């Protein structure tokens, strides 16, 4: 059982949460301009790293709010938890870079 | 083809015709009461007024709502704010539950009026959840059979309330006294959760004579 720290509620059991996939995937600015392949890549293609991975979680059994977590996909260690709209911590260090605003997706 | 309607007798209001979601279990709750060193008792608290409040704290509308509640909105998880004749439970940063014995329509209208046309809502949710009161020396042990929350008094203080679950049922758990808990399941889960609690209490009956 993972103990996940919700930014609003503190540490709670994994069973209270649901997973929302990769975080920081930005909606295309002009979807109509995309080719079918680009649209398909936006919809279906996600990173699958071994190691730290920024992903979305929702605390459905508690405050019902979405948040982001940086989790190590190999060890399940959660390196950082941060609210929606907050700056993504550096995946290399797990530290949050000062003034590093997330403006769009990674791909 | 006209459907036969039984008109409500004039001397009865709809409030008199209400049936509580676990009303049919009241006699079993009474019979399951345990005395002695592992005392535990269960009863349903009938028809509490519950108003769901969606509002972002710090806004003008929130300040007007706070003036009518007679208290500041709770600011963190677990906190319960006590207002004039009501309590405000923290459910999420912008969602609160007002629990009271006041008239639901009147209280809802008063809070909705304070919000006005600004973003936010006050909705009468009184029929959404029912209330069980579990009390006694073994009450915490009964809850610990199915609640993932840390219920030890050093963490779970009297007067705090959390959104959690009991067995598979999502609940609000409010510690109203050192050995008294109020459990708010959705009305449709009341029968199941009532029987779940009866089952969880049963073992302490055997310890009654210790």
PDB file of N, CA and C in Angstrom, chain A residues 8-13 15-16 59-65 83, chain B residues 54 76-77 90-95 148-149 162-165 186:
ATOM      1  N   UNK A   8      -3.818  18.704  -0.120  1.00  0.00           N
ATOM      2  CA  UNK A   8      -4.853  19.275   0.733  1.00  0.00           C
ATOM      3  C   UNK A   8      -5.070  18.488   2.014  1.00  0.00           C
ATOM      4  N   UNK A   9      -4.948  17.164   1.943  1.00  0.00           N
ATOM      5  CA  UNK A   9      -5.397  16.311   3.047  1.00  0.00           C
ATOM      6  C   UNK A   9      -4.264  15.620   3.791  1.00  0.00           C
ATOM      7  N   UNK A  10      -3.044  15.708   3.292  1.00  0.00           N
ATOM      8  CA  UNK A  10      -1.954  15.012   3.953  1.00  0.00           C
ATOM      9  C   UNK A  10      -1.891  13.553   3.533  1.00  0.00           C
ATOM     10  N   UNK A  11      -1.055  12.751   4.215  1.00  0.00           N
ATOM     11  CA  UNK A  11      -0.857  11.371   3.786  1.00  0.00           C
ATOM     12  C   UNK A  11      -2.103  10.515   3.940  1.00  0.00           C
ATOM     13  N   UNK A  12      -2.506   9.863   2.874  1.00  0.00           N
ATOM     14  CA  UNK A  12      -3.660   8.960   2.890  1.00  0.00           C
ATOM     15  C   UNK A  12      -3.305   7.700   2.107  1.00  0.00           C
ATOM     16  N   UNK A  13      -4.106   6.664   2.352  1.00  0.00           N
ATOM     17  CA  UNK A  13      -3.872   5.380   1.682  1.00  0.00           C
ATOM     18  C   UNK A  13      -4.088   5.510   0.175  1.00  0.00           C
ATOM     19  N   UNK A  15      -5.590   3.626  -1.731  1.00  0.00           N
ATOM     20  CA  UNK A  15      -6.924   3.232  -2.189  1.00  0.00           C
ATOM     21  C   UNK A  15      -7.865   4.429  -2.321  1.00  0.00           C
ATOM     22  N   UNK A  16      -7.530   5.565  -1.689  1.00  0.00           N
ATOM     23  CA  UNK A  16      -8.396   6.747  -1.797  1.00  0.00           C
ATOM     24  C   UNK A  16      -8.132   7.528  -3.084  1.00  0.00           C
ATOM     25  N   UNK A  59      -7.616  12.787  -5.630  1.00  0.00           N
ATOM     26  CA  UNK A  59      -7.955  12.238  -4.310  1.00  0.00           C
ATOM     27  C   UNK A  59      -9.462  12.017  -4.246  1.00  0.00           C
ATOM     28  N   UNK A  60      -9.913  10.988  -4.967  1.00  0.00           N
ATOM     29  CA  UNK A  60     -11.360  10.797  -5.126  1.00  0.00           C
ATOM     30  C   UNK A  60     -12.032  10.383  -3.824  1.00  0.00           C
ATOM     31  N   UNK A  61     -11.291   9.768  -2.902  1.00  0.00           N
ATOM     32  CA  UNK A  61     -11.896   9.364  -1.629  1.00  0.00           C
ATOM     33  C   UNK A  61     -11.746  10.414  -0.550  1.00  0.00           C
ATOM     34  N   UNK A  62     -11.363  11.618  -0.931  1.00  0.00           N
ATOM     35  CA  UNK A  62     -11.176  12.678   0.068  1.00  0.00           C
ATOM     36  C   UNK A  62     -11.654  14.007  -0.460  1.00  0.00           C
ATOM     37  N   UNK A  63     -10.702  14.896  -0.784  1.00  0.00           N
ATOM     38  CA  UNK A  63     -11.087  16.260  -1.175  1.00  0.00           C
ATOM     39  C   UNK A  63     -11.512  16.342  -2.640  1.00  0.00           C
ATOM     40  N   UNK A  64     -11.340  15.271  -3.410  1.00  0.00           N
ATOM     41  CA  UNK A  64     -11.780  15.203  -4.811  1.00  0.00           C
ATOM     42  C   UNK A  64     -11.051  16.217  -5.692  1.00  0.00           C
ATOM     43  N   UNK A  65      -9.836  16.583  -5.315  1.00  0.00           N
ATOM     44  CA  UNK A  65      -9.063  17.519  -6.121  1.00  0.00           C
ATOM     45  C   UNK A  65      -7.934  16.786  -6.839  1.00  0.00           C
ATOM     46  N   UNK A  83       0.536  21.034  -6.389  1.00  0.00           N
ATOM     47  CA  UNK A  83      -0.818  21.320  -6.842  1.00  0.00           C
ATOM     48  C   UNK A  83      -0.850  21.562  -8.343  1.00  0.00           C
TER      49      UNK A  83
ATOM     50  N   UNK B  54     -20.356  25.443  -1.874  1.00  0.00           N
ATOM     51  CA  UNK B  54     -19.188  25.544  -2.754  1.00  0.00           C
ATOM     52  C   UNK B  54     -18.836  27.005  -2.862  1.00  0.00           C
ATOM     53  N   UNK B  76      -8.460  24.235   6.820  1.00  0.00           N
ATOM     54  CA  UNK B  76      -7.585  23.093   6.541  1.00  0.00           C
ATOM     55  C   UNK B  76      -8.341  21.799   6.803  1.00  0.00           C
ATOM     56  N   UNK B  77      -7.755  20.705   6.361  1.00  0.00           N
ATOM     57  CA  UNK B  77      -8.401  19.398   6.462  1.00  0.00           C
ATOM     58  C   UNK B  77      -8.689  19.076   7.935  1.00  0.00           C
ATOM     59  N   UNK B  90     -15.028  21.013   6.821  1.00  0.00           N
ATOM     60  CA  UNK B  90     -14.139  21.172   5.665  1.00  0.00           C
ATOM     61  C   UNK B  90     -14.190  19.889   4.849  1.00  0.00           C
ATOM     62  N   UNK B  91     -14.576  19.989   3.575  1.00  0.00           N
ATOM     63  CA  UNK B  91     -14.571  18.812   2.703  1.00  0.00           C
ATOM     64  C   UNK B  91     -13.442  18.894   1.685  1.00  0.00           C
ATOM     65  N   UNK B  92     -13.137  20.095   1.240  1.00  0.00           N
ATOM     66  CA  UNK B  92     -12.085  20.336   0.265  1.00  0.00           C
ATOM     67  C   UNK B  92     -11.829  21.848   0.301  1.00  0.00           C
ATOM     68  N   UNK B  93     -10.769  22.354  -0.354  1.00  0.00           N
ATOM     69  CA  UNK B  93     -10.444  23.773  -0.193  1.00  0.00           C
ATOM     70  C   UNK B  93     -11.595  24.715  -0.556  1.00  0.00           C
ATOM     71  N   UNK B  94     -12.499  24.279  -1.431  1.00  0.00           N
ATOM     72  CA  UNK B  94     -13.601  25.169  -1.801  1.00  0.00           C
ATOM     73  C   UNK B  94     -14.957  24.488  -1.626  1.00  0.00           C
ATOM     74  N   UNK B  95     -15.023  23.492  -0.755  1.00  0.00           N
ATOM     75  CA  UNK B  95     -16.281  22.778  -0.541  1.00  0.00           C
ATOM     76  C   UNK B  95     -16.471  22.520   0.956  1.00  0.00           C
ATOM     77  N   UNK B 148      -9.612   3.545   7.087  1.00  0.00           N
ATOM     78  CA  UNK B 148      -8.167   3.653   6.835  1.00  0.00           C
ATOM     79  C   UNK B 148      -7.510   4.839   7.554  1.00  0.00           C
ATOM     80  N   UNK B 149      -8.320   5.711   8.118  1.00  0.00           N
ATOM     81  CA  UNK B 149      -7.785   6.893   8.796  1.00  0.00           C
ATOM     82  C   UNK B 149      -7.146   6.482  10.129  1.00  0.00           C
ATOM     83  N   UNK B 162     -13.366  14.313   9.061  1.00  0.00           N
ATOM     84  CA  UNK B 162     -12.618  13.969   7.848  1.00  0.00           C
ATOM     85  C   UNK B 162     -13.514  13.237   6.860  1.00  0.00           C
ATOM     86  N   UNK B 163     -13.215  13.409   5.588  1.00  0.00           N
ATOM     87  CA  UNK B 163     -13.825  12.588   4.550  1.00  0.00           C
ATOM     88  C   UNK B 163     -13.002  11.307   4.477  1.00  0.00           C
ATOM     89  N   UNK B 164     -13.643  10.171   4.644  1.00  0.00           N
ATOM     90  CA  UNK B 164     -12.902   8.918   4.609  1.00  0.00           C
ATOM     91  C   UNK B 164     -13.868   7.802   4.196  1.00  0.00           C
ATOM     92  N   UNK B 165     -13.539   6.580   4.525  1.00  0.00           N
ATOM     93  CA  UNK B 165     -14.452   5.486   4.200  1.00  0.00           C
ATOM     94  C   UNK B 165     -14.514   4.522   5.373  1.00  0.00           C
ATOM     95  N   UNK B 186     -23.908   8.176   2.734  1.00  0.00           N
ATOM     96  CA  UNK B 186     -25.015   8.536   1.850  1.00  0.00           C
ATOM     97  C   UNK B 186     -26.227   7.669   2.210  1.00  0.00           C
TER      98      UNK B 186
END
